[in-house]
């Protein structure tokens, strides 16, 4: 028995469950990416780690998305914005990887989870998506959660928490630019430029920071490192094709579980009560922002 042109309720449910599974897979690969970056930081300069991330991602992605198999892949109506957006992602990656030199994975990630609040603030003047007083309250509560993690001025987290804050700002600008580009360019095109710009930008820096790895595991990790990023974005895109963003967004926060696990088993980091409390506040505020988006969408 075949279904009609419109998917049945059961088919929609299966599609959403598949999308959620893909989203969880994407989040796991991003956690692997972060843990690999922190590990490689102990063997080489952070900029070399960033180069490995983008070069590996670019090469890996070429097997899936390339201008030969997809002739229109590099066609964009807004090339300058594509470059600016990719530069924002590169800035976020560099500052995030620098933070990993000094912070635990769960601490850096808890601060990075403030990105949705910054996006909500920037979306008004840039995208015309103004927010009401309820979401302003959620944003202020979310930033209070970030302060719980960083505890500025009380001998709390290392000063390198500023790297994570900068990473969140860069990433928020990247997300806003991505929303603008989604109106004209395909996801494949945008992903291609992200990897291309990052790989090209880091190449001139490489001779000044290069350290030849000798440990076979480090070499292996450098090879597969970029694949984590590309695979994660690929799963993310595939998941959003099957389920609405409002359904998938809460599962982003499961990355904190993976980050805490990697931090404990790989690096011996135990999350303190301030990090856990701050992360809980940030996640709760982010989920409320998501709820308000769904309410607005329904209205």
PDB file of C-alpha atoms in Angstrom:
ATOM      1  CA  UNK A   1       0.000   0.000   0.000  1.00  0.00           C
ATOM      2  CA  UNK A   2       1.543   3.275  -1.073  1.00  0.00           C
ATOM      3  CA  UNK A   3       1.040   6.585   0.610  1.00  0.00           C
ATOM      4  CA  UNK A   4      -0.313   9.662  -1.131  1.00  0.00           C
ATOM      5  CA  UNK A   5       1.632  12.772  -2.068  1.00  0.00           C
ATOM      6  CA  UNK A   6       1.429  14.018   1.525  1.00  0.00           C
ATOM      7  CA  UNK A   7       3.301  12.047   4.216  1.00  0.00           C
ATOM      8  CA  UNK A   8       1.153  10.240   6.758  1.00  0.00           C
ATOM      9  CA  UNK A   9       1.393  10.913  10.474  1.00  0.00           C
ATOM     10  CA  UNK A  10       3.444   7.745  10.922  1.00  0.00           C
ATOM     11  CA  UNK A  11       5.860   8.759   8.170  1.00  0.00           C
ATOM     12  CA  UNK A  12       6.258  12.202   9.708  1.00  0.00           C
ATOM     13  CA  UNK A  13       6.976  10.649  13.099  1.00  0.00           C
ATOM     14  CA  UNK A  14       9.597   8.323  11.607  1.00  0.00           C
ATOM     15  CA  UNK A  15      11.184  11.233   9.748  1.00  0.00           C
ATOM     16  CA  UNK A  16      11.381  13.267  12.939  1.00  0.00           C
ATOM     17  CA  UNK A  17      12.886  10.374  14.890  1.00  0.00           C
ATOM     18  CA  UNK A  18      15.452   9.859  12.141  1.00  0.00           C
ATOM     19  CA  UNK A  19      16.208  13.579  12.177  1.00  0.00           C
ATOM     20  CA  UNK A  20      16.691  13.483  15.944  1.00  0.00           C
ATOM     21  CA  UNK A  21      19.048  10.510  15.554  1.00  0.00           C
ATOM     22  CA  UNK A  22      21.075  12.396  12.944  1.00  0.00           C
ATOM     23  CA  UNK A  23      21.173  15.451  15.199  1.00  0.00           C
ATOM     24  CA  UNK A  24      22.469  13.399  18.125  1.00  0.00           C
ATOM     25  CA  UNK A  25      25.107  11.915  15.815  1.00  0.00           C
ATOM     26  CA  UNK A  26      26.140  15.407  14.714  1.00  0.00           C
ATOM     27  CA  UNK A  27      26.462  16.568  18.308  1.00  0.00           C
ATOM     28  CA  UNK A  28      28.587  13.517  19.155  1.00  0.00           C
ATOM     29  CA  UNK A  29      30.977  14.222  16.267  1.00  0.00           C
ATOM     30  CA  UNK A  30      31.267  17.865  17.379  1.00  0.00           C
ATOM     31  CA  UNK A  31      32.157  16.656  20.870  1.00  0.00           C
ATOM     32  CA  UNK A  32      34.806  14.384  19.304  1.00  0.00           C
ATOM     33  CA  UNK A  33      36.099  17.407  17.376  1.00  0.00           C
ATOM     34  CA  UNK A  34      36.446  19.463  20.565  1.00  0.00           C
ATOM     35  CA  UNK A  35      38.114  16.640  22.500  1.00  0.00           C
ATOM     36  CA  UNK A  36      40.544  16.035  19.616  1.00  0.00           C
ATOM     37  CA  UNK A  37      41.401  19.744  19.504  1.00  0.00           C
ATOM     38  CA  UNK A  38      42.141  19.810  23.224  1.00  0.00           C
ATOM     39  CA  UNK A  39      44.280  16.682  22.908  1.00  0.00           C
ATOM     40  CA  UNK A  40      46.245  17.984  19.901  1.00  0.00           C
ATOM     41  CA  UNK A  41      46.849  21.279  21.711  1.00  0.00           C
ATOM     42  CA  UNK A  42      49.231  19.368  23.939  1.00  0.00           C
ATOM     43  CA  UNK A  43      51.448  18.405  20.984  1.00  0.00           C
ATOM     44  CA  UNK A  44      51.435  21.433  18.669  1.00  0.00           C
ATOM     45  CA  UNK A  45      50.536  25.081  18.316  1.00  0.00           C
ATOM     46  CA  UNK A  46      46.826  25.900  18.333  1.00  0.00           C
ATOM     47  CA  UNK A  47      47.022  27.462  14.863  1.00  0.00           C
ATOM     48  CA  UNK A  48      48.413  24.173  13.504  1.00  0.00           C
ATOM     49  CA  UNK A  49      45.437  22.419  15.101  1.00  0.00           C
ATOM     50  CA  UNK A  50      43.087  24.875  13.371  1.00  0.00           C
ATOM     51  CA  UNK A  51      44.847  24.232  10.054  1.00  0.00           C
ATOM     52  CA  UNK A  52      44.406  20.475  10.488  1.00  0.00           C
ATOM     53  CA  UNK A  53      40.717  20.958  11.251  1.00  0.00           C
ATOM     54  CA  UNK A  54      39.936  22.991   8.120  1.00  0.00           C
ATOM     55  CA  UNK A  55      42.244  21.223   5.710  1.00  0.00           C
ATOM     56  CA  UNK A  56      40.969  17.812   6.776  1.00  0.00           C
ATOM     57  CA  UNK A  57      37.378  19.004   6.580  1.00  0.00           C
ATOM     58  CA  UNK A  58      37.910  20.467   3.112  1.00  0.00           C
ATOM     59  CA  UNK A  59      39.499  17.288   1.740  1.00  0.00           C
ATOM     60  CA  UNK A  60      36.858  15.074   3.356  1.00  0.00           C
ATOM     61  CA  UNK A  61      34.013  17.225   2.032  1.00  0.00           C
ATOM     62  CA  UNK A  62      35.412  17.091  -1.507  1.00  0.00           C
ATOM     63  CA  UNK A  63      34.448  13.428  -1.662  1.00  0.00           C
ATOM     64  CA  UNK A  64      30.807  14.402  -1.045  1.00  0.00           C
ATOM     65  CA  UNK A  65      30.413  17.969  -2.342  1.00  0.00           C
ATOM     66  CA  UNK A  66      32.761  19.075  -5.122  1.00  0.00           C
ATOM     67  CA  UNK A  67      32.485  21.398  -8.156  1.00  0.00           C
ATOM     68  CA  UNK A  68      32.942  18.465 -10.567  1.00  0.00           C
ATOM     69  CA  UNK A  69      29.969  16.414  -9.402  1.00  0.00           C
ATOM     70  CA  UNK A  70      27.965  19.561  -8.603  1.00  0.00           C
ATOM     71  CA  UNK A  71      28.814  22.218 -11.196  1.00  0.00           C
ATOM     72  CA  UNK A  72      26.889  24.971  -9.406  1.00  0.00           C
ATOM     73  CA  UNK A  73      28.485  24.333  -6.023  1.00  0.00           C
ATOM     74  CA  UNK A  74      30.655  27.472  -6.006  1.00  0.00           C
ATOM     75  CA  UNK A  75      27.954  29.725  -7.445  1.00  0.00           C
ATOM     76  CA  UNK A  76      26.902  32.328  -4.896  1.00  0.00           C
ATOM     77  CA  UNK A  77      25.008  35.583  -5.207  1.00  0.00           C
ATOM     78  CA  UNK A  78      26.841  37.092  -2.233  1.00  0.00           C
ATOM     79  CA  UNK A  79      30.537  36.122  -2.359  1.00  0.00           C
ATOM     80  CA  UNK A  80      31.652  38.830   0.072  1.00  0.00           C
ATOM     81  CA  UNK A  81      29.164  37.696   2.704  1.00  0.00           C
ATOM     82  CA  UNK A  82      30.272  34.083   2.166  1.00  0.00           C
ATOM     83  CA  UNK A  83      33.867  35.103   2.928  1.00  0.00           C
ATOM     84  CA  UNK A  84      32.865  37.221   5.926  1.00  0.00           C
ATOM     85  CA  UNK A  85      30.720  34.406   7.287  1.00  0.00           C
ATOM     86  CA  UNK A  86      33.535  31.895   6.856  1.00  0.00           C
ATOM     87  CA  UNK A  87      35.924  34.319   8.595  1.00  0.00           C
ATOM     88  CA  UNK A  88      33.523  34.488  11.552  1.00  0.00           C
ATOM     89  CA  UNK A  89      33.515  30.698  11.798  1.00  0.00           C
ATOM     90  CA  UNK A  90      37.315  30.655  11.569  1.00  0.00           C
ATOM     91  CA  UNK A  91      37.543  33.244  14.353  1.00  0.00           C
ATOM     92  CA  UNK A  92      35.189  31.171  16.487  1.00  0.00           C
ATOM     93  CA  UNK A  93      37.268  28.045  15.888  1.00  0.00           C
ATOM     94  CA  UNK A  94      40.576  29.724  16.741  1.00  0.00           C
ATOM     95  CA  UNK A  95      39.330  31.303  19.974  1.00  0.00           C
ATOM     96  CA  UNK A  96      37.513  28.111  20.967  1.00  0.00           C
ATOM     97  CA  UNK A  97      40.621  25.965  20.447  1.00  0.00           C
ATOM     98  CA  UNK A  98      42.704  28.510  22.376  1.00  0.00           C
ATOM     99  CA  UNK A  99      40.243  28.209  25.248  1.00  0.00           C
ATOM    100  CA  UNK A 100      40.748  24.437  25.257  1.00  0.00           C
ATOM    101  CA  UNK A 101      44.406  24.992  26.203  1.00  0.00           C
ATOM    102  CA  UNK A 102      43.339  26.300  29.599  1.00  0.00           C
ATOM    103  CA  UNK A 103      39.719  25.314  30.245  1.00  0.00           C
ATOM    104  CA  UNK A 104      37.928  22.034  30.724  1.00  0.00           C
ATOM    105  CA  UNK A 105      35.709  20.971  27.840  1.00  0.00           C
ATOM    106  CA  UNK A 106      32.533  21.376  29.887  1.00  0.00           C
ATOM    107  CA  UNK A 107      33.504  24.894  30.999  1.00  0.00           C
ATOM    108  CA  UNK A 108      34.270  26.118  27.490  1.00  0.00           C
ATOM    109  CA  UNK A 109      31.115  24.527  26.095  1.00  0.00           C
ATOM    110  CA  UNK A 110      28.870  25.951  28.826  1.00  0.00           C
ATOM    111  CA  UNK A 111      30.053  29.448  27.898  1.00  0.00           C
ATOM    112  CA  UNK A 112      29.673  28.736  24.176  1.00  0.00           C
ATOM    113  CA  UNK A 113      26.038  27.787  24.812  1.00  0.00           C
ATOM    114  CA  UNK A 114      25.371  31.515  25.280  1.00  0.00           C
ATOM    115  CA  UNK A 115      25.406  31.794  21.481  1.00  0.00           C
ATOM    116  CA  UNK A 116      21.571  31.568  21.108  1.00  0.00           C
ATOM    117  CA  UNK A 117      21.187  34.603  23.365  1.00  0.00           C
ATOM    118  CA  UNK A 118      23.616  36.620  21.255  1.00  0.00           C
ATOM    119  CA  UNK A 119      21.850  35.499  18.089  1.00  0.00           C
ATOM    120  CA  UNK A 120      18.534  36.682  19.546  1.00  0.00           C
ATOM    121  CA  UNK A 121      20.076  40.091  20.260  1.00  0.00           C
ATOM    122  CA  UNK A 122      21.705  40.451  16.828  1.00  0.00           C
ATOM    123  CA  UNK A 123      18.719  39.138  14.876  1.00  0.00           C
ATOM    124  CA  UNK A 124      16.731  42.310  15.573  1.00  0.00           C
ATOM    125  CA  UNK A 125      18.928  44.973  13.967  1.00  0.00           C
ATOM    126  CA  UNK A 126      20.343  42.663  11.282  1.00  0.00           C
ATOM    127  CA  UNK A 127      17.429  40.380  10.331  1.00  0.00           C
ATOM    128  CA  UNK A 128      14.485  42.385  11.608  1.00  0.00           C
ATOM    129  CA  UNK A 129      13.581  39.575  14.034  1.00  0.00           C
ATOM    130  CA  UNK A 130      12.873  41.656  17.151  1.00  0.00           C
ATOM    131  CA  UNK A 131      12.311  39.964  20.483  1.00  0.00           C
ATOM    132  CA  UNK A 132       9.792  40.640  23.265  1.00  0.00           C
ATOM    133  CA  UNK A 133      10.286  41.195  26.970  1.00  0.00           C
ATOM    134  CA  UNK A 134       9.964  37.492  27.853  1.00  0.00           C
ATOM    135  CA  UNK A 135      12.915  36.560  25.684  1.00  0.00           C
ATOM    136  CA  UNK A 136      14.905  39.521  27.013  1.00  0.00           C
ATOM    137  CA  UNK A 137      14.388  38.098  30.502  1.00  0.00           C
ATOM    138  CA  UNK A 138      15.514  34.657  29.266  1.00  0.00           C
ATOM    139  CA  UNK A 139      18.632  36.241  27.714  1.00  0.00           C
ATOM    140  CA  UNK A 140      19.523  38.027  30.962  1.00  0.00           C
ATOM    141  CA  UNK A 141      19.007  34.820  32.952  1.00  0.00           C
ATOM    142  CA  UNK A 142      21.156  32.934  30.409  1.00  0.00           C
ATOM    143  CA  UNK A 143      23.996  35.417  30.779  1.00  0.00           C
ATOM    144  CA  UNK A 144      23.696  35.038  34.548  1.00  0.00           C
ATOM    145  CA  UNK A 145      24.321  31.342  33.972  1.00  0.00           C
ATOM    146  CA  UNK A 146      27.459  32.184  32.004  1.00  0.00           C
ATOM    147  CA  UNK A 147      28.622  34.344  34.921  1.00  0.00           C
ATOM    148  CA  UNK A 148      28.107  31.359  37.230  1.00  0.00           C
ATOM    149  CA  UNK A 149      30.501  29.359  35.071  1.00  0.00           C
ATOM    150  CA  UNK A 150      33.127  32.090  34.671  1.00  0.00           C
ATOM    151  CA  UNK A 151      32.733  33.738  38.130  1.00  0.00           C
ATOM    152  CA  UNK A 152      34.734  36.832  37.109  1.00  0.00           C
ATOM    153  CA  UNK A 153      36.716  38.488  39.871  1.00  0.00           C
ATOM    154  CA  UNK A 154      36.359  35.694  42.448  1.00  0.00           C
ATOM    155  CA  UNK A 155      39.240  33.477  41.427  1.00  0.00           C
ATOM    156  CA  UNK A 156      36.976  31.178  39.447  1.00  0.00           C
ATOM    157  CA  UNK A 157      37.624  29.981  35.932  1.00  0.00           C
ATOM    158  CA  UNK A 158      40.855  30.921  34.143  1.00  0.00           C
ATOM    159  CA  UNK A 159      41.056  34.259  32.301  1.00  0.00           C
ATOM    160  CA  UNK A 160      40.965  32.189  29.099  1.00  0.00           C
ATOM    161  CA  UNK A 161      37.198  32.066  29.548  1.00  0.00           C
ATOM    162  CA  UNK A 162      37.353  35.315  27.549  1.00  0.00           C
ATOM    163  CA  UNK A 163      38.391  33.156  24.579  1.00  0.00           C
ATOM    164  CA  UNK A 164      35.153  31.204  24.925  1.00  0.00           C
ATOM    165  CA  UNK A 165      33.132  34.412  25.154  1.00  0.00           C
ATOM    166  CA  UNK A 166      34.829  35.702  21.993  1.00  0.00           C
ATOM    167  CA  UNK A 167      34.147  32.356  20.315  1.00  0.00           C
ATOM    168  CA  UNK A 168      30.448  32.678  21.169  1.00  0.00           C
ATOM    169  CA  UNK A 169      30.327  36.201  19.696  1.00  0.00           C
ATOM    170  CA  UNK A 170      32.017  35.072  16.480  1.00  0.00           C
ATOM    171  CA  UNK A 171      29.704  32.072  16.252  1.00  0.00           C
ATOM    172  CA  UNK A 172      26.600  34.218  16.767  1.00  0.00           C
ATOM    173  CA  UNK A 173      27.678  36.481  13.882  1.00  0.00           C
ATOM    174  CA  UNK A 174      28.338  33.356  11.815  1.00  0.00           C
ATOM    175  CA  UNK A 175      24.817  32.043  12.500  1.00  0.00           C
ATOM    176  CA  UNK A 176      23.205  35.367  11.590  1.00  0.00           C
ATOM    177  CA  UNK A 177      25.199  35.484   8.346  1.00  0.00           C
ATOM    178  CA  UNK A 178      24.165  31.889   7.660  1.00  0.00           C
ATOM    179  CA  UNK A 179      20.498  32.859   8.016  1.00  0.00           C
ATOM    180  CA  UNK A 180      20.967  35.676   5.511  1.00  0.00           C
ATOM    181  CA  UNK A 181      22.748  33.404   3.023  1.00  0.00           C
ATOM    182  CA  UNK A 182      20.119  30.671   3.395  1.00  0.00           C
ATOM    183  CA  UNK A 183      17.741  32.938   1.484  1.00  0.00           C
ATOM    184  CA  UNK A 184      19.889  32.796  -1.656  1.00  0.00           C
ATOM    185  CA  UNK A 185      22.554  30.052  -1.425  1.00  0.00           C
ATOM    186  CA  UNK A 186      22.297  26.308  -0.832  1.00  0.00           C
ATOM    187  CA  UNK A 187      23.619  24.634   2.315  1.00  0.00           C
ATOM    188  CA  UNK A 188      26.182  22.718   0.238  1.00  0.00           C
ATOM    189  CA  UNK A 189      27.583  25.952  -1.204  1.00  0.00           C
ATOM    190  CA  UNK A 190      27.806  27.577   2.203  1.00  0.00           C
ATOM    191  CA  UNK A 191      29.520  24.530   3.732  1.00  0.00           C
ATOM    192  CA  UNK A 192      32.003  24.398   0.835  1.00  0.00           C
ATOM    193  CA  UNK A 193      33.052  28.029   1.325  1.00  0.00           C
ATOM    194  CA  UNK A 194      33.393  27.554   5.085  1.00  0.00           C
ATOM    195  CA  UNK A 195      35.984  24.822   4.644  1.00  0.00           C
ATOM    196  CA  UNK A 196      37.702  26.470   1.664  1.00  0.00           C
ATOM    197  CA  UNK A 197      38.211  29.877   3.302  1.00  0.00           C
ATOM    198  CA  UNK A 198      39.432  28.308   6.546  1.00  0.00           C
ATOM    199  CA  UNK A 199      41.948  26.033   4.796  1.00  0.00           C
ATOM    200  CA  UNK A 200      43.300  28.816   2.553  1.00  0.00           C
ATOM    201  CA  UNK A 201      43.515  31.368   5.379  1.00  0.00           C
ATOM    202  CA  UNK A 202      45.517  29.061   7.640  1.00  0.00           C
ATOM    203  CA  UNK A 203      47.982  27.905   4.967  1.00  0.00           C
ATOM    204  CA  UNK A 204      50.293  30.998   5.087  1.00  0.00           C
ATOM    205  CA  UNK A 205      50.483  30.741   8.886  1.00  0.00           C
ATOM    206  CA  UNK A 206      51.487  27.082   8.892  1.00  0.00           C
ATOM    207  CA  UNK A 207      55.290  27.463   8.253  1.00  0.00           C
ATOM    208  CA  UNK A 208      55.621  29.699  11.333  1.00  0.00           C
ATOM    209  CA  UNK A 209      53.923  27.306  13.750  1.00  0.00           C
ATOM    210  CA  UNK A 210      54.586  23.871  12.253  1.00  0.00           C
ATOM    211  CA  UNK A 211      55.710  21.063  14.528  1.00  0.00           C
ATOM    212  CA  UNK A 212      56.269  17.663  12.937  1.00  0.00           C
ATOM    213  CA  UNK A 213      54.284  15.091  14.930  1.00  0.00           C
ATOM    214  CA  UNK A 214      56.068  11.875  15.857  1.00  0.00           C
ATOM    215  CA  UNK A 215      53.419  10.014  17.823  1.00  0.00           C
ATOM    216  CA  UNK A 216      51.475   7.728  15.420  1.00  0.00           C
ATOM    217  CA  UNK A 217      48.218   8.386  17.276  1.00  0.00           C
ATOM    218  CA  UNK A 218      48.690  12.150  16.960  1.00  0.00           C
ATOM    219  CA  UNK A 219      49.270  11.733  13.222  1.00  0.00           C
ATOM    220  CA  UNK A 220      46.143   9.594  12.934  1.00  0.00           C
ATOM    221  CA  UNK A 221      44.134  12.138  14.920  1.00  0.00           C
ATOM    222  CA  UNK A 222      45.291  14.955  12.636  1.00  0.00           C
ATOM    223  CA  UNK A 223      44.160  12.963   9.611  1.00  0.00           C
ATOM    224  CA  UNK A 224      40.652  12.205  10.914  1.00  0.00           C
ATOM    225  CA  UNK A 225      40.322  15.473  12.827  1.00  0.00           C
ATOM    226  CA  UNK A 226      38.743  17.499  10.044  1.00  0.00           C
ATOM    227  CA  UNK A 227      36.417  14.636   9.154  1.00  0.00           C
ATOM    228  CA  UNK A 228      34.656  15.111  12.493  1.00  0.00           C
ATOM    229  CA  UNK A 229      33.726  18.667  11.527  1.00  0.00           C
ATOM    230  CA  UNK A 230      32.549  17.828   8.011  1.00  0.00           C
ATOM    231  CA  UNK A 231      30.672  14.719   9.111  1.00  0.00           C
ATOM    232  CA  UNK A 232      29.010  16.658  11.911  1.00  0.00           C
ATOM    233  CA  UNK A 233      27.807  19.413   9.576  1.00  0.00           C
ATOM    234  CA  UNK A 234      26.650  16.831   7.036  1.00  0.00           C
ATOM    235  CA  UNK A 235      24.573  15.015   9.684  1.00  0.00           C
ATOM    236  CA  UNK A 236      23.261  18.377  10.885  1.00  0.00           C
ATOM    237  CA  UNK A 237      22.076  19.338   7.397  1.00  0.00           C
ATOM    238  CA  UNK A 238      20.563  15.883   6.798  1.00  0.00           C
ATOM    239  CA  UNK A 239      18.722  16.017  10.120  1.00  0.00           C
ATOM    240  CA  UNK A 240      17.204  19.414   9.338  1.00  0.00           C
ATOM    241  CA  UNK A 241      15.864  18.054   6.068  1.00  0.00           C
ATOM    242  CA  UNK A 242      13.788  15.518   8.005  1.00  0.00           C
ATOM    243  CA  UNK A 243      12.673  17.421  11.100  1.00  0.00           C
ATOM    244  CA  UNK A 244      11.958  21.067  12.000  1.00  0.00           C
ATOM    245  CA  UNK A 245      14.715  23.066  13.666  1.00  0.00           C
ATOM    246  CA  UNK A 246      12.459  23.600  16.712  1.00  0.00           C
ATOM    247  CA  UNK A 247      12.343  19.823  17.238  1.00  0.00           C
ATOM    248  CA  UNK A 248      16.094  19.322  16.827  1.00  0.00           C
ATOM    249  CA  UNK A 249      17.454  22.354  18.672  1.00  0.00           C
ATOM    250  CA  UNK A 250      17.116  20.991  22.248  1.00  0.00           C
ATOM    251  CA  UNK A 251      19.355  18.044  21.391  1.00  0.00           C
ATOM    252  CA  UNK A 252      22.270  20.425  20.828  1.00  0.00           C
ATOM    253  CA  UNK A 253      22.606  20.594  24.593  1.00  0.00           C
ATOM    254  CA  UNK A 254      23.396  16.875  24.800  1.00  0.00           C
ATOM    255  CA  UNK A 255      26.865  17.882  23.624  1.00  0.00           C
ATOM    256  CA  UNK A 256      27.564  18.977  27.194  1.00  0.00           C
ATOM    257  CA  UNK A 257      27.051  15.376  28.336  1.00  0.00           C
ATOM    258  CA  UNK A 258      29.574  14.112  25.786  1.00  0.00           C
ATOM    259  CA  UNK A 259      32.016  16.919  26.604  1.00  0.00           C
ATOM    260  CA  UNK A 260      31.830  16.109  30.309  1.00  0.00           C
ATOM    261  CA  UNK A 261      32.404  12.428  29.552  1.00  0.00           C
ATOM    262  CA  UNK A 262      35.398  13.077  27.295  1.00  0.00           C
ATOM    263  CA  UNK A 263      36.785  15.544  29.818  1.00  0.00           C
ATOM    264  CA  UNK A 264      36.610  12.983  32.608  1.00  0.00           C
ATOM    265  CA  UNK A 265      37.795   9.840  30.800  1.00  0.00           C
ATOM    266  CA  UNK A 266      40.408  11.430  28.498  1.00  0.00           C
ATOM    267  CA  UNK A 267      41.705  14.386  30.495  1.00  0.00           C
ATOM    268  CA  UNK A 268      40.695  13.525  34.053  1.00  0.00           C
ATOM    269  CA  UNK A 269      38.634  16.719  34.412  1.00  0.00           C
ATOM    270  CA  UNK A 270      35.839  16.659  36.979  1.00  0.00           C
ATOM    271  CA  UNK A 271      33.156  19.336  36.497  1.00  0.00           C
ATOM    272  CA  UNK A 272      32.707  21.566  39.533  1.00  0.00           C
ATOM    273  CA  UNK A 273      29.356  22.596  40.980  1.00  0.00           C
ATOM    274  CA  UNK A 274      29.568  26.112  39.540  1.00  0.00           C
ATOM    275  CA  UNK A 275      29.998  24.798  36.007  1.00  0.00           C
ATOM    276  CA  UNK A 276      27.087  22.387  36.413  1.00  0.00           C
ATOM    277  CA  UNK A 277      24.837  25.059  37.936  1.00  0.00           C
ATOM    278  CA  UNK A 278      25.733  27.627  35.282  1.00  0.00           C
ATOM    279  CA  UNK A 279      25.258  25.113  32.476  1.00  0.00           C
ATOM    280  CA  UNK A 280      21.824  24.198  33.849  1.00  0.00           C
ATOM    281  CA  UNK A 281      20.770  27.869  33.860  1.00  0.00           C
ATOM    282  CA  UNK A 282      22.113  28.453  30.344  1.00  0.00           C
ATOM    283  CA  UNK A 283      20.378  25.352  28.976  1.00  0.00           C
ATOM    284  CA  UNK A 284      17.076  26.188  30.694  1.00  0.00           C
ATOM    285  CA  UNK A 285      17.170  29.720  29.273  1.00  0.00           C
ATOM    286  CA  UNK A 286      18.006  28.412  25.810  1.00  0.00           C
ATOM    287  CA  UNK A 287      15.115  25.957  25.942  1.00  0.00           C
ATOM    288  CA  UNK A 288      12.761  28.761  26.969  1.00  0.00           C
ATOM    289  CA  UNK A 289      13.946  30.843  24.003  1.00  0.00           C
ATOM    290  CA  UNK A 290      13.197  27.850  21.797  1.00  0.00           C
ATOM    291  CA  UNK A 291       9.730  27.544  23.371  1.00  0.00           C
ATOM    292  CA  UNK A 292       9.005  31.209  22.607  1.00  0.00           C
ATOM    293  CA  UNK A 293      10.087  30.662  18.991  1.00  0.00           C
ATOM    294  CA  UNK A 294       7.650  27.759  18.705  1.00  0.00           C
ATOM    295  CA  UNK A 295       4.870  29.854  20.247  1.00  0.00           C
ATOM    296  CA  UNK A 296       5.528  32.638  17.748  1.00  0.00           C
ATOM    297  CA  UNK A 297       5.636  30.117  14.911  1.00  0.00           C
ATOM    298  CA  UNK A 298       2.272  28.667  15.959  1.00  0.00           C
ATOM    299  CA  UNK A 299       0.768  32.144  16.214  1.00  0.00           C
TER     300      UNK A 299
END
